[in-house]
Amino acid sequence: MGIFDPVKGFGVTFGMMFKKVATEEYPEIGAPAAPRYHGRHQLNRHPDGLEKCVGCELCAWACPADAIFVEGGDNTEEERYSPGERYGADYQINYLRCIGCGLCVEACPTRSLTMINFYELADDNRQDLIWTKEDLLAPLLPGMEQPPHPMRLGDNEQDYYVGGPALARGRGVPEQETVETDTEEAVR
Amino acid sequence: MTVAPEFSDVDVPEGYVKLTVDGEEVVAPKGELLIRTAERLGTVIPRFCDHPLLDPAGACRQCLVEVEMNGRAMPKPQASCTMTVADGMVVKTQVTSEVADKAQQGVMELLLINHPLDCPICDKGGECPLQNQAMAHGRTDSRFVDKKRTFPKPLPISSQVLLDRERCVLCQRCTRFSDQIAGDPFIELLERGSHQQIGTAETADVLDAASHTSSGQPFQSYFSGNTIQICPVGALTSSQYRFRSRPFDLVSTPSVCEHCSSGCAERTDFRRGKVMRKLAGEDPDVNEEWICDKGRFAFRYAAAEQRIRRPLVRSAETGELEEVSWTEALRAAADGLVKARDGKGAGVLPGGRVTLEDAYSYGKFARMALRTHDVDHRARAHSDEELDFLASRVVSDGGPAGGGVTFADLEAAPVALCVAFEPEEESPAVFLRLRKGARAGDVKVVHIGQWASPAVDKTFGELLACPPGGEADAVEGIAEHAPDLDEALRADGAVVLVGERAAEVPGLPTALHHLAERTGARLAWIPRRAGERGAVEAGTLPTLLPGGRPVADADARAEVERHWGLEAGTLPAEPGRDVTGMLNAIVTRDLGGLLVGGVDLDDLPDPALARKAFDAAEFVVSLELLPSTVTPYADVVLPIAPVDEKGGTFVNWEGRRRPFTVTLDGTGALTDCRVLDTLGVEMDTDLFTQTPDAALGDLDRLGAPKGTGAAKGTSGALSAPKGTLGALNAPKVPLGAPTAPPTPGSGQALLATWRQLVDDGSLQIDEPALAGTARRVVARMSRATADGLGDHVTVSTGRGSVTLPVEITDMPDGVVWLPGNAPDAKLRATLGAGHGAVVDIAGGDR
Ligand code: SF4
Ligand code: SF4
Ligand code: SF4
Ligand code: SF4
Ligand code: FES
């Protein structure tokens, strides 16, 4: 063992100080996930704020982990949450069960259910890991209104599905927001 | 051109034909439909309109197959649901024939042209024959790209049934059901061509609530729920189950309806500990595939907000009921009952909705823990004559295995005489059987009643009208006034059906007994409540021990004492008191305590007396599900389990055992028999009825009375087969004399009444959609009686009055008919009067 050996060892340490750091400063600085990362779910809205979810339970059906509970409800003229007859009255995702596979998103016929980047799903009790509809619903963007309210963008649900994106622009939803756009549609 | 296959020489029995299906030789009974022959071979031909219990219609064309007759192919594919088998026929289904397969795909494509893309929001999604068959027999994509035909939706046909015409495939199952099975004008096929649709007269142009039939009457059917179940798509849905769940959420258990004495098979679907819906179960011997709307839709009472879930004891300080632990409540109940028993005695009122096991436990509790025969489950009008009738004619009839009247017998009877019995209101499954038989032309239905109710019309029946209370005279007079009926009743298989109302008509049970003896017609007692027949078998009557053993018979008592491990001579030799006897005894301070099951004081013949007695009672223990009219008087309330949360056995009017298992497991709710067992232990008595199984085992070990020579049947024989009754069980013939009905004075009328299926019953709470399908609440009277009264009539007694709109009906003069327990007319509670009473009538306004 040479006399300089201990110093040599420090040399490695010292040298590392000038290299690029691989450590992520989490949670102080946070770590954004990749743009298409499957984080938590979100229940989207129509451009006027009505919910897209029709309470069909197809997501619950598709889920291999039985993480989703949905119960449908009946829209009335006085109390309307989504265009059409049916809405998701009760919606829960149990994040203790969810494996983030995204099959539910594939199953959703209305594009109500999507996944966003948010992944901080940890807690110290079970109760708080069952996310309910209130937690999952997308925030109200400009031009949106908290349901229940009447259909603002058409006379029936068909108008929403056929002409929705264009109507959304008309209501001032900014271009970069996640509403299916005309161009997107054209590409498809 | 196919080569005609060589026929092997398989023997073809008389009445059968031989044909080839998909290259396989089959022997089929003449008249069998091809679709069923194929089914027997394991080939399911897709279908929508075909239903085994409905007449063939050939409406949807989905079941096309290729058929060859006498070596020549028929030019086009044929509908296999309308074509019957023939000798030498060669049939090729989609399995072997390209043509049939292509035809089926074509029909499916056409059916889907106007079908909306509704599956995600459709209640049928997941259990939809259209979805399934489109997957199995449809094309992968549609060539149809145009706009689909749309209709406003959903359209309420009634408060319960919603119609979505876009989804309808025009199979006409619903219209055929209403027309053939229920006989109610429901919905019809309207318009032609691509505008063809299902609807009522008004739905074609009125777009909102169109709950009227073509006759302008509001739509009412007690069987409408069946159309929802048989609709092969989601065109008919119920407002109760709408959007509540998906088939994959549901756990299904077979169950038995708790609402009437027919004991229909049901399927109960629950999700997360909550019952979501009930469907008709299949039981060819009982309800075939149909149930009534009450059985289907009335179940939320068990999940009601106000349900009693913890034991309650009345606090000595505040006088209020307070929640306590089971231990404390049972001790309080036991102490109170022991005190009452050792003082003036205590009686038991189990109510008519008990299972066989629970009834047995109530009876055993009365006899062992309270040492009395004061037990009577008849929470309704009752009489001593009825007691004798039950003991001699009902408990000993042996059930289906012992030659008692069965559903199948109803369908085949040459004549069915209904006395004081409204089949459609009191036992709808019986009505459907009668109608089925009558429609086939086999059964002649005769009613002895007051007016031609819808059931009379729909069973193509004849009415022998008599004043209320005059039924006994009418029955006695059959030989004289209706000789052809008398003759018909002598024919083999003739049946006489009598309802619980017989107890209110003095002399009627006796008259029926005589009629049966004289003509040989078989008698069936069809009570209204599900538990009544079982309770008679289990011996919750003051004169009967389990198995139809008379209390008065020393040998019978000794046998029961031995079985129960009692010292000889413990059971009192004197029969007990009936319900009214017990209530009177409490008022006169001859009885101290009461143990009460599911009894509503307003069902008792005299609710005022009942209230007085309960008020005077020293100690009242109530075993209840929901707060009731008994609760204010109860010192201890013990919560018990509804049928969904327990297992047990109902005994239907036939005497057939209808066992069912627990649907919602682990709710912690206790059965009556368990509560009574534990209460017994607190009182130092072992009932051995901890579980329904234990109770039933105990009852079965006791079996039929010894000395009758009756082998204990395994298939539900409850007592000795007819004709083998030994001296032990010799029928004590009811001995009542008809009393002439009182003659109403001027401004008075005789009250006729019975309860309607959908009314204000305590098991129908929280069901607004069902309540909306109730029959209109009216007072019925003849034109002469209604003369000068105006549109409304006020019917009153010294106790109170009821005002209802008048409907002129063809019925005897001087008689007014009122529904028994309608929301605005709770007769017993307000009038304190029942069938055959004299009431005052006056013009009234609302
Ligand atoms: S991501 Fe997968 S596991 Fe999670 S809820 Fe959806 S389907 Fe279920
Ligand atoms: S999120 Fe989508 S799939 Fe799930 S219930 Fe709502 S609409 Fe149906
Ligand atoms: S009826 Fe069947 S196929 Fe039609 S929308 Fe409903 S689930 Fe889908
Ligand atoms: S409503 Fe249903 S049952 Fe009636 S014709 Fe249409 S598809 Fe058939
Ligand atoms: S099932 Fe044969 S035509 Fe409908």
Short mmCIF file of C-alpha atoms in Angstrom, two decimals, chain B residues 331-670:
data_model
loop_
_atom_site.label_atom_id
_atom_site.label_comp_id
_atom_site.label_asym_id
_atom_site.label_seq_id
_atom_site.Cartn_x
_atom_site.Cartn_y
_atom_site.Cartn_z
CA ARG B 331 -81.79 -9.94 29.08
CA ALA B 332 -84.41 -7.20 29.28
CA ALA B 333 -86.69 -9.13 26.90
CA ALA B 334 -86.21 -12.38 28.77
CA ASP B 335 -86.81 -10.79 32.18
CA GLY B 336 -89.96 -9.07 30.99
CA LEU B 337 -91.34 -12.17 29.32
CA VAL B 338 -90.57 -14.40 32.29
CA LYS B 339 -92.34 -11.95 34.55
CA ALA B 340 -95.33 -11.78 32.23
CA ARG B 341 -95.40 -15.56 31.82
CA ASP B 342 -95.28 -16.20 35.55
CA GLY B 343 -97.92 -13.57 36.07
CA LYS B 344 -100.86 -13.59 33.70
CA GLY B 345 -99.13 -15.20 30.79
CA ALA B 346 -97.75 -14.01 27.46
CA GLY B 347 -98.84 -14.63 23.88
CA VAL B 348 -97.07 -14.68 20.51
CA LEU B 349 -98.09 -12.98 17.25
CA PRO B 350 -95.59 -14.07 14.56
CA GLY B 351 -97.32 -12.37 11.61
CA GLY B 352 -97.93 -13.93 8.22
CA ARG B 353 -94.61 -13.22 6.53
CA VAL B 354 -92.47 -15.74 8.38
CA THR B 355 -90.48 -18.55 6.83
CA LEU B 356 -91.29 -22.11 7.81
CA GLU B 357 -88.26 -22.21 10.11
CA ASP B 358 -89.09 -18.93 11.79
CA ALA B 359 -92.72 -19.92 12.20
CA TYR B 360 -91.67 -23.17 13.82
CA SER B 361 -89.44 -21.25 16.20
CA TYR B 362 -92.22 -18.86 17.17
CA GLY B 363 -94.53 -21.79 17.84
CA LYS B 364 -91.90 -23.67 19.81
CA PHE B 365 -91.01 -20.54 21.75
CA ALA B 366 -94.65 -19.99 22.70
CA ARG B 367 -95.08 -23.56 23.83
CA MET B 368 -91.74 -24.11 25.54
CA ALA B 369 -90.59 -20.74 26.80
CA LEU B 370 -93.98 -19.16 27.43
CA ARG B 371 -95.80 -22.46 28.12
CA THR B 372 -98.92 -21.49 26.25
CA HIS B 373 -100.82 -22.17 23.05
CA ASP B 374 -101.54 -18.46 22.73
CA VAL B 375 -99.90 -18.12 19.35
CA ASP B 376 -101.56 -17.00 16.14
CA HIS B 377 -99.85 -15.77 12.98
CA ARG B 378 -103.03 -14.50 11.35
CA ALA B 379 -102.47 -10.74 11.29
CA ARG B 380 -105.72 -10.21 9.42
CA ALA B 381 -109.39 -11.03 9.76
CA HIS B 382 -109.74 -14.49 11.23
CA SER B 383 -112.36 -16.76 12.73
CA ASP B 384 -112.69 -20.00 14.65
CA GLU B 385 -114.40 -21.49 11.67
CA GLU B 386 -111.31 -20.70 9.62
CA LEU B 387 -109.16 -22.43 12.24
CA ASP B 388 -111.18 -25.61 11.83
CA PHE B 389 -111.01 -25.23 8.10
CA LEU B 390 -107.22 -24.89 8.16
CA ALA B 391 -106.89 -27.86 10.49
CA SER B 392 -109.17 -30.13 8.52
CA ARG B 393 -108.75 -29.10 4.90
CA VAL B 394 -105.46 -27.30 4.49
CA VAL B 395 -102.77 -28.68 6.75
CA SER B 396 -103.66 -32.23 5.84
CA ASP B 397 -103.84 -31.85 2.08
CA GLY B 398 -100.36 -33.20 1.67
CA GLY B 399 -98.84 -30.68 -0.68
CA PRO B 400 -97.90 -31.47 -4.28
CA ALA B 401 -96.51 -34.86 -3.36
CA GLY B 402 -99.59 -35.84 -1.44
CA GLY B 403 -102.18 -34.95 -4.02
CA GLY B 404 -102.82 -31.32 -3.14
CA VAL B 405 -103.77 -28.85 -5.85
CA THR B 406 -100.75 -27.57 -7.80
CA PHE B 407 -100.10 -24.91 -10.39
CA ALA B 408 -100.14 -27.57 -13.08
CA ASP B 409 -103.55 -28.69 -11.87
CA LEU B 410 -104.86 -25.15 -12.30
CA GLU B 411 -103.81 -25.16 -15.91
CA ALA B 412 -105.54 -28.44 -16.61
CA ALA B 413 -108.66 -28.12 -14.47
CA PRO B 414 -111.96 -28.31 -16.37
CA VAL B 415 -113.33 -25.68 -14.04
CA ALA B 416 -111.70 -23.41 -11.49
CA LEU B 417 -114.05 -21.72 -9.06
CA CYS B 418 -112.57 -18.71 -7.27
CA VAL B 419 -114.40 -17.82 -4.09
CA ALA B 420 -113.56 -14.71 -2.09
CA PHE B 421 -110.28 -14.71 -3.96
CA GLU B 422 -108.92 -12.15 -6.42
CA PRO B 423 -106.15 -14.07 -8.18
CA GLU B 424 -104.54 -11.13 -9.92
CA GLU B 425 -104.37 -8.99 -6.78
CA GLU B 426 -103.63 -11.66 -4.21
CA SER B 427 -101.55 -14.24 -6.01
CA PRO B 428 -100.59 -13.09 -9.49
CA ALA B 429 -98.81 -16.29 -10.49
CA VAL B 430 -102.06 -18.14 -9.93
CA PHE B 431 -103.78 -15.66 -12.18
CA LEU B 432 -101.26 -16.23 -14.96
CA ARG B 433 -101.79 -19.99 -14.75
CA LEU B 434 -105.54 -19.63 -14.81
CA ARG B 435 -105.28 -17.35 -17.80
CA LYS B 436 -102.93 -19.73 -19.55
CA GLY B 437 -105.36 -22.58 -19.04
CA ALA B 438 -108.36 -20.50 -20.00
CA ARG B 439 -106.66 -19.17 -23.11
CA ALA B 440 -105.87 -22.69 -24.23
CA GLY B 441 -109.56 -23.40 -23.77
CA ASP B 442 -109.03 -25.99 -21.06
CA VAL B 443 -110.11 -24.14 -17.96
CA LYS B 444 -113.44 -22.51 -17.34
CA VAL B 445 -112.96 -19.92 -14.64
CA VAL B 446 -115.87 -18.93 -12.44
CA HIS B 447 -115.62 -16.25 -9.78
CA ILE B 448 -117.90 -15.72 -6.84
CA GLY B 449 -117.36 -12.10 -5.98
CA GLN B 450 -118.90 -8.68 -6.27
CA TRP B 451 -117.85 -7.31 -9.62
CA ALA B 452 -116.13 -8.44 -12.76
CA SER B 453 -112.61 -7.40 -11.92
CA PRO B 454 -109.99 -7.30 -14.69
CA ALA B 455 -108.95 -10.79 -13.63
CA VAL B 456 -112.41 -12.11 -14.46
CA ASP B 457 -112.25 -10.65 -17.96
CA LYS B 458 -108.72 -11.77 -18.59
CA THR B 459 -109.42 -15.34 -17.56
CA PHE B 460 -112.49 -15.30 -19.84
CA GLY B 461 -114.34 -15.99 -16.63
CA GLU B 462 -117.88 -15.88 -15.49
CA LEU B 463 -118.95 -13.94 -12.44
CA LEU B 464 -121.56 -15.08 -10.00
CA ALA B 465 -122.20 -11.81 -8.22
CA CYS B 466 -123.26 -11.79 -4.60
CA PRO B 467 -123.25 -9.16 -1.89
CA PRO B 468 -120.17 -9.13 0.34
CA GLY B 469 -120.76 -11.61 3.12
CA GLY B 470 -123.16 -13.52 0.88
CA GLU B 471 -120.46 -15.78 -0.55
CA ALA B 472 -121.42 -18.63 1.76
CA ASP B 473 -125.02 -18.53 0.57
CA ALA B 474 -123.83 -18.36 -3.01
CA VAL B 475 -121.68 -21.45 -2.54
CA GLU B 476 -124.50 -23.31 -0.79
CA GLY B 477 -126.79 -22.30 -3.62
CA ILE B 478 -124.63 -23.62 -6.45
CA ALA B 479 -126.52 -26.90 -6.71
CA GLU B 480 -129.80 -25.10 -6.98
CA HIS B 481 -128.98 -21.98 -8.98
CA ALA B 482 -126.05 -23.05 -11.11
CA PRO B 483 -126.59 -26.71 -11.91
CA ASP B 484 -124.10 -26.68 -14.77
CA LEU B 485 -121.38 -25.36 -12.48
CA ASP B 486 -122.32 -28.03 -9.98
CA GLU B 487 -122.03 -30.59 -12.71
CA ALA B 488 -118.70 -29.20 -13.88
CA LEU B 489 -117.32 -29.30 -10.35
CA ARG B 490 -117.97 -33.02 -10.28
CA ALA B 491 -115.65 -33.52 -13.23
CA ASP B 492 -112.21 -34.93 -12.60
CA GLY B 493 -109.65 -32.26 -11.77
CA ALA B 494 -112.10 -29.49 -10.89
CA VAL B 495 -110.66 -27.09 -8.32
CA VAL B 496 -112.05 -24.54 -5.92
CA LEU B 497 -109.74 -21.72 -4.91
CA VAL B 498 -110.45 -19.73 -1.80
CA GLY B 499 -108.65 -16.68 -0.49
CA GLU B 500 -107.93 -15.42 3.01
CA ARG B 501 -111.08 -13.28 2.81
CA ALA B 502 -113.06 -16.43 3.55
CA ALA B 503 -112.33 -15.86 7.22
CA GLU B 504 -114.46 -12.74 7.07
CA VAL B 505 -117.52 -14.47 5.69
CA PRO B 506 -119.31 -16.52 8.34
CA GLY B 507 -120.21 -19.94 7.05
CA LEU B 508 -118.01 -19.79 3.97
CA PRO B 509 -115.32 -22.25 5.07
CA THR B 510 -118.05 -24.69 6.03
CA ALA B 511 -119.92 -24.16 2.79
CA LEU B 512 -116.74 -24.82 0.82
CA HIS B 513 -116.06 -27.93 2.82
CA HIS B 514 -119.55 -29.18 2.00
CA LEU B 515 -119.16 -28.25 -1.64
CA ALA B 516 -115.93 -30.18 -1.87
CA GLU B 517 -117.40 -33.19 -0.12
CA ARG B 518 -120.48 -33.12 -2.29
CA THR B 519 -118.87 -32.63 -5.69
CA GLY B 520 -115.42 -34.10 -5.14
CA ALA B 521 -113.82 -30.88 -6.39
CA ARG B 522 -110.42 -30.25 -4.85
CA LEU B 523 -110.03 -27.28 -2.57
CA ALA B 524 -107.03 -24.99 -2.39
CA TRP B 525 -106.58 -22.25 0.15
CA ILE B 526 -104.56 -19.42 -1.33
CA PRO B 527 -103.68 -16.91 1.36
CA ARG B 528 -102.16 -13.57 0.50
CA ARG B 529 -99.00 -13.60 2.57
CA ALA B 530 -95.99 -15.73 1.78
CA GLY B 531 -95.63 -17.26 5.21
CA GLU B 532 -99.20 -18.25 6.00
CA ARG B 533 -99.20 -21.77 4.67
CA GLY B 534 -95.84 -22.55 6.24
CA ALA B 535 -97.03 -21.14 9.55
CA VAL B 536 -100.06 -23.44 9.45
CA GLU B 537 -97.74 -26.39 8.86
CA ALA B 538 -95.40 -25.23 11.61
CA GLY B 539 -98.26 -24.93 14.04
CA THR B 540 -98.41 -21.26 14.94
CA LEU B 541 -102.12 -21.52 15.58
CA PRO B 542 -103.85 -21.83 18.92
CA THR B 543 -105.31 -25.20 17.99
CA LEU B 544 -102.48 -26.74 15.99
CA LEU B 545 -99.08 -28.12 16.87
CA PRO B 546 -96.43 -28.64 14.17
CA GLY B 547 -97.34 -31.06 11.38
CA GLY B 548 -101.04 -30.46 11.75
CA ARG B 549 -101.29 -32.14 15.16
CA PRO B 550 -104.39 -30.95 16.99
CA VAL B 551 -103.71 -29.45 20.40
CA ALA B 552 -106.79 -31.17 21.71
CA ASP B 553 -105.37 -34.61 20.89
CA ALA B 554 -103.50 -36.10 23.87
CA ASP B 555 -101.39 -38.45 21.73
CA ALA B 556 -100.34 -35.63 19.47
CA ARG B 557 -99.32 -33.55 22.45
CA ALA B 558 -97.41 -36.44 23.93
CA GLU B 559 -95.56 -36.95 20.68
CA VAL B 560 -94.52 -33.32 20.54
CA GLU B 561 -93.57 -33.33 24.21
CA ARG B 562 -91.31 -36.31 23.64
CA HIS B 563 -89.69 -34.68 20.63
CA TRP B 564 -89.10 -31.43 22.45
CA GLY B 565 -87.85 -33.17 25.58
CA LEU B 566 -90.66 -31.87 27.72
CA GLU B 567 -92.10 -33.71 30.65
CA ALA B 568 -95.30 -35.50 29.80
CA GLY B 569 -98.29 -33.31 30.37
CA THR B 570 -96.40 -30.04 30.11
CA LEU B 571 -98.28 -28.81 27.06
CA PRO B 572 -101.65 -27.45 28.11
CA ALA B 573 -104.58 -29.51 26.89
CA GLU B 574 -106.71 -26.48 26.20
CA PRO B 575 -106.24 -24.70 22.88
CA GLY B 576 -104.91 -21.16 23.12
CA ARG B 577 -106.42 -17.83 22.21
CA ASP B 578 -106.49 -16.43 18.70
CA VAL B 579 -105.32 -12.90 17.87
CA THR B 580 -108.52 -11.17 18.89
CA GLY B 581 -108.80 -13.43 21.92
CA MET B 582 -105.31 -12.39 23.03
CA LEU B 583 -105.99 -8.71 22.49
CA ASN B 584 -109.23 -8.91 24.44
CA ALA B 585 -107.50 -10.82 27.20
CA ILE B 586 -104.91 -8.10 27.54
CA VAL B 587 -107.59 -5.45 27.77
CA THR B 588 -109.37 -7.43 30.48
CA ARG B 589 -106.02 -8.01 32.21
CA ASP B 590 -106.04 -11.77 31.66
CA LEU B 591 -102.86 -11.72 29.61
CA GLY B 592 -99.74 -9.76 30.39
CA GLY B 593 -97.14 -9.84 27.66
CA LEU B 594 -96.79 -10.16 23.91
CA LEU B 595 -94.00 -11.26 21.64
CA VAL B 596 -94.73 -9.79 18.21
CA GLY B 597 -93.14 -10.52 14.83
CA GLY B 598 -93.93 -8.70 11.60
CA VAL B 599 -97.40 -7.47 12.45
CA ASP B 600 -98.96 -4.18 11.45
CA LEU B 601 -101.72 -3.23 13.86
CA ASP B 602 -103.65 -1.69 10.99
CA ASP B 603 -103.98 -5.11 9.35
CA LEU B 604 -105.76 -6.57 12.35
CA PRO B 605 -109.53 -6.82 12.24
CA ASP B 606 -109.89 -4.10 14.84
CA PRO B 607 -106.91 -1.73 14.90
CA ALA B 608 -108.48 0.32 17.70
CA LEU B 609 -108.77 -2.72 19.93
CA ALA B 610 -105.23 -3.68 19.03
CA ARG B 611 -103.91 -0.26 20.02
CA LYS B 612 -105.83 -0.38 23.27
CA ALA B 613 -104.47 -3.82 24.03
CA PHE B 614 -100.88 -2.94 23.17
CA ASP B 615 -101.16 0.12 25.32
CA ALA B 616 -102.47 -1.96 28.20
CA ALA B 617 -99.95 -4.78 27.75
CA GLU B 618 -97.45 -5.11 30.58
CA PHE B 619 -94.62 -6.09 28.32
CA VAL B 620 -94.19 -6.11 24.55
CA VAL B 621 -91.23 -7.52 22.65
CA SER B 622 -91.15 -6.68 18.96
CA LEU B 623 -89.02 -8.52 16.40
CA GLU B 624 -88.96 -6.11 13.51
CA LEU B 625 -87.14 -4.90 10.46
CA LEU B 626 -88.58 -1.42 10.24
CA PRO B 627 -90.28 0.80 12.78
CA SER B 628 -93.94 -0.19 12.69
CA THR B 629 -97.21 0.51 14.42
CA VAL B 630 -96.06 -1.88 17.15
CA THR B 631 -92.82 -0.02 17.86
CA PRO B 632 -94.39 2.79 19.96
CA TYR B 633 -95.75 0.15 22.33
CA ALA B 634 -92.69 -2.07 22.42
CA ASP B 635 -90.54 -2.36 25.54
CA VAL B 636 -87.84 -4.19 23.64
CA VAL B 637 -87.27 -4.13 19.88
CA LEU B 638 -85.02 -6.80 18.42
CA PRO B 639 -83.87 -6.26 14.83
CA ILE B 640 -84.15 -9.22 12.50
CA ALA B 641 -82.98 -10.04 8.99
CA PRO B 642 -84.98 -9.42 5.82
CA VAL B 643 -85.23 -12.32 3.35
CA ASP B 644 -82.21 -11.12 1.37
CA GLU B 645 -80.04 -11.50 4.41
CA LYS B 646 -81.15 -14.90 5.58
CA GLY B 647 -81.86 -18.36 4.33
CA GLY B 648 -85.02 -20.28 4.90
CA THR B 649 -88.02 -21.89 3.32
CA PHE B 650 -91.34 -20.50 2.30
CA VAL B 651 -94.17 -22.91 1.84
CA ASN B 652 -96.33 -21.71 -0.99
CA TRP B 653 -100.09 -22.18 -1.20
CA GLU B 654 -99.62 -25.56 -2.84
CA GLY B 655 -97.76 -26.75 0.24
CA ARG B 656 -94.59 -26.88 -1.83
CA ARG B 657 -91.41 -26.04 -0.03
CA ARG B 658 -89.54 -23.12 -1.58
CA PRO B 659 -86.11 -23.08 0.03
CA PHE B 660 -83.79 -20.17 -0.52
CA THR B 661 -80.31 -19.33 0.65
CA VAL B 662 -78.85 -16.13 1.94
CA THR B 663 -78.19 -13.50 -0.73
CA LEU B 664 -76.30 -10.86 1.20
CA ASP B 665 -73.92 -12.69 3.42
CA GLY B 666 -72.29 -11.34 6.52
CA THR B 667 -74.50 -8.36 7.23
CA GLY B 668 -74.77 -9.50 10.82
CA ALA B 669 -78.56 -9.45 10.73
CA LEU B 670 -80.08 -12.34 12.64
#
